[in-house]
Amino acid sequence: MSETDLAQTELTGDSNQLDSDDLLKPEFVRAVLDAVDQGDTEGARALVEPLHPADIADLFELVPGEQRAALATAITDLLDGDVFAEMNDYVREALIDALDPAQIATIAAELDTDDAVAIIEDMEESDQRAVLRALDPDDRAAIEEALSYPEESAGRLMQRELIAVPEHWTVGDVLDYLRGNDDLTTDFWEIFVVDPAHKPVGTCQLSWIMRTPRLVAMADVMKREQTLIPVDMDQEEVALRFQKYALISAAVTDPNGRLVGMITVDDIVHIISQEAGEDILRLSGAGDGDINEPVIDSYKARVRWLISNLFTALLASSIIALFEGTIAKMVALATLMPIVAGVGGNAGTQTMAVTVRALATNQLTQSNTLRSIVRELRVAVLNGATIAVVIGVGVTIVFQNPHLGAVIAAAMLTNIVIAGLAGVMVPVTLERMGADPAVASSIFVTMTTDSMGFFAFLGLATVTGLTG
């Protein structure tokens, strides 16, 4: 028995490929790669075939980049549209680059429109045209229409495969229509009811239709209240509507109010995760933050942030330079300065994170902005007073200097209050100006807390004659 056969015997059956966290085991990944390296495509395919499409996609992410092409060649027949739909964007792009347009067209034809668009939208324009030419006319028209909408909009996110029926039909007409048309989509939870102009007038869950007598009109069983999604709505706003109204699916309408597609909750789960991750990464300046992202792309995204921070640090240093004489008279000030700035920076980051999240989830709006600012100021005063007492007493004991303890306590309270105000005002101001608060807030908040921390501490030390 070959090594591959032994590995297959040990790793197949009873989900032995996965650990307790439903992640592929390292030994399984090694077994697949060993089979590929040995040219044993049959063995590699036998190991991979039992996996769910999402696990096959994970396998490609776990395999080193230089070995992915060989793995794809070994299991080509298992690389269907479902696998590509689950695959990491960077890994998928690299694999697609290795495929010819006809292969990509075959994969795209198997997918819903939204998943097909996700594969094609990031390709070079010449490659896009080649793939579109290889598609059948109906699929090509649907994908071209989707690509005409803005990126990250409902038009890109929606799928066109849905069930829509006229409102004058009966339940029996709908059942006969569903049973008599093999070309209809098989994955749907509700049916959309439209008027003669193809504008949605209601929805009907499949379970309602199955439990309603055939002669009942759809107009009598459908739910007229529905949440409609404009085709140009940003995907983050779409996700917020799904969360707010607990939607499973929703109709997408064009500027004339006509039904052009639908969005389902499985797409929204992905968007919620994606948008939340993006906001966190933007706050830290880490770019896409994907471990599969090319090194040069990560460098470009992060270095801009670091250069911006460099300039803010220079501003803080210039404030220190104003008080060189004060620092020279009491070296302890240089020791304690970073504490004031650092704690203030952390306080500002806390408030900023809460504010950015509130803006992203529509919890913070124009109607409650003032109340939110007052709330954060109250929290800042409480935090500042607590930390001021602790640092003041500590410095007094360590340095045997009550005057120094009082100065640092006052500076700490001042900086934390300023940090709280900056943490809420900076994101709100940027959002009102149309900028993304998650991108630039951290730079301005850090600049404010560092600069004001140094200024408050050294300024109070000078004004109160601490070093006199």
Coordinates of C-alpha atoms in Angstrom, one line a residue:
M1 CA 0.0 0.0 0.0
S2 CA 1.4 3.4 -1.0
E3 CA 1.9 6.3 1.4
T4 CA -1.0 8.1 -0.3
D5 CA -3.2 5.1 0.2
L6 CA -2.2 4.9 3.9
A7 CA -3.0 8.6 4.3
Q8 CA -6.3 8.2 2.6
T9 CA -7.2 5.3 4.8
E10 CA -6.4 7.3 7.9
L11 CA -8.0 10.6 6.9
T12 CA -11.2 9.7 5.1
G13 CA -14.5 9.0 6.7
D14 CA -16.2 10.4 9.8
S15 CA -14.8 13.9 9.0
N16 CA -11.3 12.9 10.1
Q17 CA -10.0 15.7 7.9
L18 CA -11.3 18.3 10.4
D19 CA -10.4 19.1 14.0
S20 CA -12.8 20.0 16.8
D21 CA -13.0 23.6 15.5
D22 CA -14.0 22.4 12.0
L23 CA -10.6 23.4 10.6
L24 CA -8.6 21.2 8.3
K25 CA -6.0 19.2 10.2
P26 CA -2.3 19.9 9.3
E27 CA -1.7 16.2 8.7
F28 CA -4.5 16.2 6.2
V29 CA -3.1 19.2 4.3
R30 CA 0.3 17.5 4.3
A31 CA -1.1 14.3 2.9
V32 CA -2.8 16.1 0.1
L33 CA 0.4 18.0 -0.8
D34 CA 2.4 14.8 -0.6
A35 CA 0.1 13.2 -3.1
V36 CA 0.3 16.2 -5.4
D37 CA 4.1 16.2 -5.2
Q38 CA 4.3 12.5 -6.0
G39 CA 2.1 13.0 -9.1
D40 CA -0.6 10.9 -7.5
T41 CA -3.6 12.9 -8.7
E42 CA -6.0 10.0 -8.0
G43 CA -4.9 9.9 -4.4
A44 CA -5.1 13.7 -4.0
R45 CA -8.6 13.7 -5.6
A46 CA -9.8 10.9 -3.3
L47 CA -8.6 12.8 -0.2
V48 CA -10.2 16.1 -1.3
E49 CA -13.5 14.8 -2.8
P50 CA -15.4 14.2 0.5
L51 CA -14.8 17.8 1.6
H52 CA -17.5 20.5 1.5
P53 CA -16.8 23.3 -1.1
A54 CA -16.0 25.7 1.8
D55 CA -13.4 23.3 3.1
I56 CA -11.8 22.9 -0.3
A57 CA -11.6 26.7 -0.5
D58 CA -9.9 26.6 2.9
L59 CA -7.5 24.0 1.7
F60 CA -6.2 26.4 -1.1
E61 CA -5.7 29.1 1.5
L62 CA -3.7 26.8 3.7
V63 CA -1.5 25.6 0.9
P64 CA 1.7 27.7 0.0
G65 CA 1.1 30.0 -2.9
E66 CA 3.6 28.3 -5.2
Q67 CA 1.8 24.9 -4.8
R68 CA -1.7 26.1 -5.4
A69 CA -1.5 25.8 -9.2
A70 CA -0.3 22.1 -8.9
L71 CA -3.1 21.3 -6.5
A72 CA -5.7 23.0 -8.8
T73 CA -4.4 20.9 -11.7
A74 CA -4.7 17.7 -9.7
I75 CA -8.3 18.3 -8.6
T76 CA -9.6 20.3 -11.6
D77 CA -12.9 18.5 -11.7
L78 CA -13.6 19.4 -8.1
L79 CA -13.1 23.1 -8.6
D80 CA -16.6 24.1 -9.3
G81 CA -18.4 27.4 -8.9
D82 CA -19.3 26.7 -5.2
V83 CA -15.6 26.3 -4.3
F84 CA -14.6 29.6 -6.0
A85 CA -17.5 31.4 -4.4
E86 CA -16.2 30.4 -0.9
M87 CA -12.5 31.2 -1.7
N88 CA -10.5 34.0 -0.3
D89 CA -10.4 36.9 -2.8
Y90 CA -6.6 37.0 -3.2
V91 CA -6.3 33.2 -3.5
R92 CA -9.2 33.2 -6.1
E93 CA -7.6 35.9 -8.1
A94 CA -4.3 34.0 -8.3
L95 CA -6.0 30.9 -9.4
I96 CA -8.2 32.6 -12.0
D97 CA -5.1 34.2 -13.5
A98 CA -3.9 30.6 -14.2
L99 CA -7.2 29.6 -16.0
D100 CA -8.2 30.4 -19.5
P101 CA -11.4 32.4 -20.2
A102 CA -13.4 29.3 -21.2
Q103 CA -12.8 27.6 -17.9
I104 CA -13.7 30.8 -16.0
A105 CA -16.9 31.1 -18.1
T106 CA -17.8 27.5 -17.2
I107 CA -17.4 28.2 -13.5
A108 CA -19.3 31.5 -13.7
A109 CA -22.2 29.9 -15.5
E110 CA -22.7 27.5 -12.6
L111 CA -23.0 30.4 -10.1
D112 CA -25.7 32.8 -9.1
T113 CA -25.2 36.2 -10.7
D114 CA -23.8 37.8 -7.5
D115 CA -21.2 35.1 -7.1
A116 CA -20.3 35.2 -10.8
V117 CA -19.8 39.0 -10.6
A118 CA -17.5 38.5 -7.5
I119 CA -15.2 36.4 -9.6
I120 CA -15.2 38.5 -12.7
E121 CA -15.3 42.1 -11.3
D122 CA -11.6 42.2 -10.3
M123 CA -10.2 40.8 -13.5
E124 CA -8.4 42.9 -16.1
E125 CA -10.8 44.5 -18.6
S126 CA -9.4 42.5 -21.5
D127 CA -9.8 39.3 -19.5
Q128 CA -13.3 40.3 -18.5
R129 CA -14.3 40.7 -22.2
A130 CA -12.8 37.3 -23.0
V131 CA -14.8 35.6 -20.2
L132 CA -18.0 37.4 -21.1
R133 CA -17.7 36.4 -24.8
A134 CA -17.5 32.8 -23.6
L135 CA -20.7 33.0 -21.7
D136 CA -24.2 32.3 -23.2
P137 CA -26.1 35.5 -24.0
D138 CA -28.4 35.5 -21.0
D139 CA -25.7 35.0 -18.5
R140 CA -23.5 37.6 -20.2
A141 CA -26.3 40.2 -20.2
A142 CA -27.0 39.6 -16.5
I143 CA -23.4 40.0 -15.5
E144 CA -22.8 43.0 -17.7
E145 CA -25.7 44.7 -16.1
A146 CA -24.4 43.9 -12.6
L147 CA -21.0 45.3 -13.5
S148 CA -22.6 48.5 -14.6
Y149 CA -23.6 49.3 -11.0
P150 CA -21.2 50.9 -8.5
E151 CA -18.9 48.6 -6.5
E152 CA -20.2 47.5 -3.1
S153 CA -23.8 48.4 -4.1
A154 CA -26.9 46.4 -4.0
G155 CA -26.7 46.0 -7.8
R156 CA -23.4 44.1 -7.4
L157 CA -24.7 42.1 -4.5
M158 CA -28.1 41.0 -5.8
Q159 CA -28.9 37.8 -7.7
R160 CA -31.3 37.8 -10.5
E161 CA -32.5 34.3 -10.1
L162 CA -35.9 34.7 -8.3
I163 CA -39.5 33.8 -8.5
A164 CA -42.0 36.6 -9.4
V165 CA -45.6 36.1 -10.2
P166 CA -48.5 38.5 -11.1
E167 CA -50.9 39.5 -8.3
H168 CA -54.0 38.2 -10.2
W169 CA -52.8 34.6 -10.0
T170 CA -54.2 32.1 -7.5
V171 CA -52.1 29.8 -5.3
G172 CA -52.9 27.0 -7.7
D173 CA -51.5 29.0 -10.6
V174 CA -48.3 29.5 -8.7
L175 CA -47.9 25.9 -7.7
D176 CA -48.5 24.8 -11.3
Y177 CA -45.9 27.4 -12.5
L178 CA -43.3 26.2 -10.0
R179 CA -43.8 22.5 -10.9
G180 CA -44.0 23.0 -14.7
N181 CA -40.8 25.0 -15.2
D182 CA -37.6 23.2 -14.8
D183 CA -35.5 26.3 -15.6
L184 CA -36.6 28.2 -12.5
T185 CA -34.2 28.7 -9.6
T186 CA -34.3 26.0 -7.0
D187 CA -33.0 28.1 -4.0
F188 CA -35.6 30.5 -2.8
W189 CA -37.5 31.2 0.4
E190 CA -40.2 33.6 -0.7
I191 CA -42.0 34.5 -3.9
F192 CA -42.4 38.1 -5.0
V193 CA -45.7 39.4 -6.3
V194 CA -45.6 42.1 -9.0
D195 CA -48.0 44.3 -10.8
P196 CA -48.3 44.6 -14.6
A197 CA -45.4 47.1 -14.6
H198 CA -43.2 44.5 -12.8
K199 CA -43.2 46.6 -9.6
P200 CA -43.2 44.5 -6.4
V201 CA -46.5 44.8 -4.5
G202 CA -46.0 42.1 -1.9
T203 CA -44.2 38.9 -0.9
C204 CA -45.4 35.4 0.0
Q205 CA -43.4 32.9 2.0
L206 CA -43.2 29.5 0.4
S207 CA -44.6 27.9 3.5
W208 CA -47.8 30.0 3.2
I209 CA -48.3 28.9 -0.4
M210 CA -47.9 25.2 0.6
R211 CA -50.6 25.6 3.3
T212 CA -53.1 27.6 1.4
P213 CA -56.0 26.2 -0.7
R214 CA -55.4 26.4 -4.5
L215 CA -58.3 28.8 -5.3
V216 CA -57.1 31.6 -2.9
A217 CA -55.8 34.6 -4.8
M218 CA -52.2 35.6 -4.2
A219 CA -53.4 39.1 -3.5
D220 CA -55.2 37.7 -0.5
V221 CA -52.4 35.6 0.9
M222 CA -49.4 37.8 0.3
K223 CA -47.8 40.3 2.7
R224 CA -48.0 43.8 1.3
E225 CA -45.5 45.4 3.7
Q226 CA -42.0 44.8 2.5
T227 CA -38.6 46.3 2.6
L228 CA -37.4 47.3 -0.8
I229 CA -33.7 47.8 -1.6
P230 CA -32.7 50.5 -4.2
V231 CA -30.3 49.0 -6.7
D232 CA -27.7 51.7 -5.9
M233 CA -27.8 51.4 -2.1
D234 CA -24.4 50.8 -0.5
Q235 CA -24.0 47.2 0.7
E236 CA -23.4 48.4 4.3
E237 CA -26.7 50.1 4.4
V238 CA -28.3 47.0 2.9
A239 CA -26.8 44.9 5.8
L240 CA -28.2 47.4 8.3
R241 CA -31.7 47.0 6.9
F242 CA -31.4 43.2 7.1
Q243 CA -30.4 43.5 10.7
K244 CA -33.0 46.1 11.7
Y245 CA -35.9 44.3 10.1
A246 CA -34.7 40.7 10.5
L247 CA -35.0 39.9 6.8
I248 CA -34.3 36.6 5.1
S249 CA -34.5 38.1 1.6
A250 CA -35.5 41.4 0.1
A251 CA -36.5 42.7 -3.4
V252 CA -34.1 45.0 -5.2
T253 CA -35.6 47.7 -7.4
D254 CA -34.3 50.0 -10.1
P255 CA -34.9 53.8 -10.1
N256 CA -38.3 53.2 -11.8
G257 CA -39.4 50.9 -8.9
R258 CA -39.2 47.7 -11.1
L259 CA -38.1 44.4 -9.6
V260 CA -34.6 43.6 -10.9
G261 CA -33.2 41.1 -8.3
M262 CA -33.1 40.0 -4.7
I263 CA -30.6 39.8 -1.9
T264 CA -30.6 36.9 0.5
V265 CA -29.3 36.7 4.1
D266 CA -26.4 34.4 3.3
D267 CA -24.9 37.3 1.3
I268 CA -25.5 39.7 4.1
V269 CA -23.8 37.5 6.7
H270 CA -20.6 37.8 4.6
I271 CA -21.1 41.6 4.2
I272 CA -21.5 42.2 7.9
S273 CA -18.3 40.2 8.6
Q274 CA -16.5 42.0 5.9
E275 CA -17.6 45.5 6.8
A276 CA -16.9 45.0 10.5
G277 CA -13.4 43.7 9.7
E278 CA -12.7 46.6 7.4
D279 CA -13.6 49.2 10.0
I280 CA -11.3 47.6 12.6
L281 CA -8.4 47.3 10.1
R282 CA -8.9 50.9 8.9
L283 CA -8.7 52.2 12.5
S284 CA -5.3 50.5 12.8
G285 CA -4.1 51.4 9.2
A286 CA -3.4 47.8 8.4
G287 CA -5.0 47.9 4.9
D288 CA -7.0 44.8 4.0
G289 CA -5.3 42.9 6.8
D290 CA -5.5 39.6 4.8
I291 CA -2.6 37.2 5.3
N292 CA -3.0 36.2 1.6
E293 CA -2.5 39.8 0.5
P294 CA 0.6 40.4 -1.6
V295 CA 3.5 41.9 0.4
I296 CA 3.8 44.9 -1.8
D297 CA 0.1 45.8 -1.4
S298 CA 0.4 45.4 2.4
Y299 CA 3.4 47.7 2.4
K300 CA 1.7 50.4 0.4
A301 CA -1.4 50.4 2.6
R302 CA 0.6 50.5 5.9
V303 CA 3.4 52.9 5.0
R304 CA 1.0 55.7 4.3
W305 CA -0.4 55.4 7.7
L306 CA 3.0 55.3 9.4
I307 CA 4.1 58.4 7.5
S308 CA 1.0 60.2 8.7
N309 CA 1.7 59.1 12.3
L310 CA 5.3 60.4 11.8
F311 CA 4.1 63.9 11.1
T312 CA 1.7 63.8 14.1
A313 CA 4.6 62.7 16.3
L314 CA 6.7 65.6 15.0
L315 CA 4.0 68.0 16.1
A316 CA 4.0 66.5 19.6
S317 CA 7.8 66.7 19.7
S318 CA 7.6 70.4 18.7
I319 CA 5.4 71.0 21.8
I320 CA 8.0 69.3 24.0
A321 CA 10.7 71.6 22.5
L322 CA 8.8 74.6 23.8
F323 CA 9.4 73.4 27.3
E324 CA 13.0 72.4 27.1
G325 CA 14.0 74.7 29.9
T326 CA 11.3 73.3 32.2
I327 CA 12.3 69.7 31.5
A328 CA 16.0 70.6 32.1
K329 CA 15.2 71.8 35.6
M330 CA 13.3 68.6 36.6
V331 CA 14.3 65.4 34.8
A332 CA 11.3 63.6 36.4
L333 CA 9.0 65.5 34.0
A334 CA 10.6 63.6 31.0
T335 CA 10.0 60.4 32.8
L336 CA 6.3 61.1 33.5
M337 CA 5.3 62.8 30.2
P338 CA 4.7 59.5 28.2
I339 CA 2.3 58.3 30.9
V340 CA 0.1 61.3 30.5
A341 CA 0.1 61.1 26.7
G342 CA -0.2 57.3 26.6
V343 CA -3.2 57.0 29.0
G344 CA -4.9 59.9 27.2
G345 CA -4.3 58.1 23.9
N346 CA -5.9 54.9 25.1
A347 CA -8.9 56.8 26.5
G348 CA -9.3 58.6 23.1
T349 CA -9.1 55.2 21.3
Q350 CA -11.8 53.7 23.5
T351 CA -14.2 56.5 22.8
M352 CA -13.3 56.6 19.1
A353 CA -13.9 52.9 18.7
V354 CA -17.4 53.2 20.3
T355 CA -18.2 56.2 18.2
V356 CA -17.1 54.7 14.9
R357 CA -19.1 51.5 15.6
A358 CA -22.2 53.6 16.5
L359 CA -21.9 55.5 13.2
A360 CA -21.4 52.3 11.2
T361 CA -24.5 50.7 12.8
N362 CA -26.6 53.9 12.6
Q363 CA -26.9 54.1 16.4
L364 CA -25.4 57.5 16.3
T365 CA -27.4 60.0 14.2
Q366 CA -27.9 63.7 14.0
S367 CA -30.9 63.4 16.4
N368 CA -28.8 62.0 19.3
T369 CA -25.3 63.4 18.6
L370 CA -25.4 66.0 21.3
R371 CA -26.6 63.4 23.8
S372 CA -23.8 61.1 22.8
I373 CA -21.2 63.8 23.2
V374 CA -22.5 64.7 26.7
R375 CA -22.5 61.0 27.6
E376 CA -18.9 60.5 26.5
L377 CA -17.8 63.6 28.4
R378 CA -19.3 62.3 31.6
V379 CA -17.5 59.0 31.1
A380 CA -14.3 60.8 30.4
V381 CA -14.6 63.0 33.6
L382 CA -15.2 59.9 35.7
N383 CA -12.3 58.0 34.2
G384 CA -10.1 61.1 34.3
A385 CA -10.8 61.7 38.0
T386 CA -10.1 58.1 38.9
I387 CA -6.8 57.9 37.0
A388 CA -5.8 61.4 38.2
V389 CA -6.2 60.3 41.9
V390 CA -4.2 57.1 41.3
I391 CA -1.4 58.7 39.4
G392 CA -1.3 61.7 41.7
V393 CA -1.0 59.7 44.9
G394 CA 1.6 57.3 43.2
V395 CA 3.8 60.2 42.0
T396 CA 3.6 61.9 45.4
I397 CA 4.8 58.7 47.2
V398 CA 7.5 57.8 44.7
F399 CA 9.0 61.2 44.1
Q400 CA 8.2 62.6 47.6
N401 CA 6.8 65.7 45.9
P402 CA 3.1 66.6 46.4
H403 CA 3.3 69.5 44.0
L404 CA 4.4 67.2 41.2
G405 CA 1.7 64.7 42.1
A406 CA -0.9 67.5 41.9
V407 CA 0.4 68.7 38.5
I408 CA 0.4 65.3 36.9
A409 CA -3.1 64.6 38.4
A410 CA -4.5 67.8 36.9
A411 CA -2.8 67.1 33.5
M412 CA -4.1 63.5 33.4
L413 CA -7.7 64.7 34.1
T414 CA -7.4 67.4 31.5
N415 CA -6.0 65.1 28.8
I416 CA -8.5 62.3 29.4
V417 CA -11.4 64.7 29.1
I418 CA -9.9 66.2 25.9
A419 CA -9.4 62.6 24.6
G420 CA -13.0 61.8 25.3
L421 CA -14.2 64.9 23.4
A422 CA -11.8 64.2 20.5
G423 CA -12.8 60.5 20.4
V424 CA -16.4 61.4 19.7
M425 CA -16.0 64.7 17.8
V426 CA -13.4 63.7 15.3
P427 CA -15.4 60.7 13.8
V428 CA -18.7 62.6 13.9
T429 CA -17.1 65.6 12.1
L430 CA -15.5 63.4 9.5
E431 CA -18.7 61.5 8.9
R432 CA -20.6 64.8 8.5
M433 CA -18.0 65.9 5.9
G434 CA -18.6 62.7 3.9
A435 CA -15.3 61.1 4.9
D436 CA -14.9 57.6 6.3
P437 CA -14.4 58.0 10.0
A438 CA -12.8 54.6 10.3
V439 CA -9.9 55.7 8.1
A440 CA -8.7 59.0 9.4
S441 CA -10.1 59.3 13.0
S442 CA -7.1 57.5 14.7
I443 CA -4.6 60.0 13.2
F444 CA -6.4 63.1 14.5
V445 CA -7.3 61.6 17.8
T446 CA -3.7 60.4 18.5
M447 CA -2.3 63.8 17.4
T448 CA -4.8 65.6 19.8
T449 CA -4.1 63.3 22.9
D450 CA -0.3 63.3 22.4
S451 CA -0.1 67.1 21.9
M452 CA -2.5 68.1 24.6
G453 CA -1.0 65.6 27.0
F454 CA 2.4 67.1 26.7
F455 CA 1.1 70.6 26.6
A456 CA -1.1 70.2 29.7
F457 CA 1.6 68.5 31.8
L458 CA 4.5 70.7 30.9
G459 CA 2.4 73.8 30.8
L460 CA 1.0 73.2 34.2
A461 CA 4.5 72.5 35.5
T462 CA 5.7 75.8 34.2
V463 CA 2.8 77.9 35.2
T464 CA 2.6 76.6 38.8
G465 CA 6.3 77.1 39.3
L466 CA 7.0 73.5 39.9
T467 CA 10.6 73.9 38.7
G468 CA 11.1 77.3 40.1

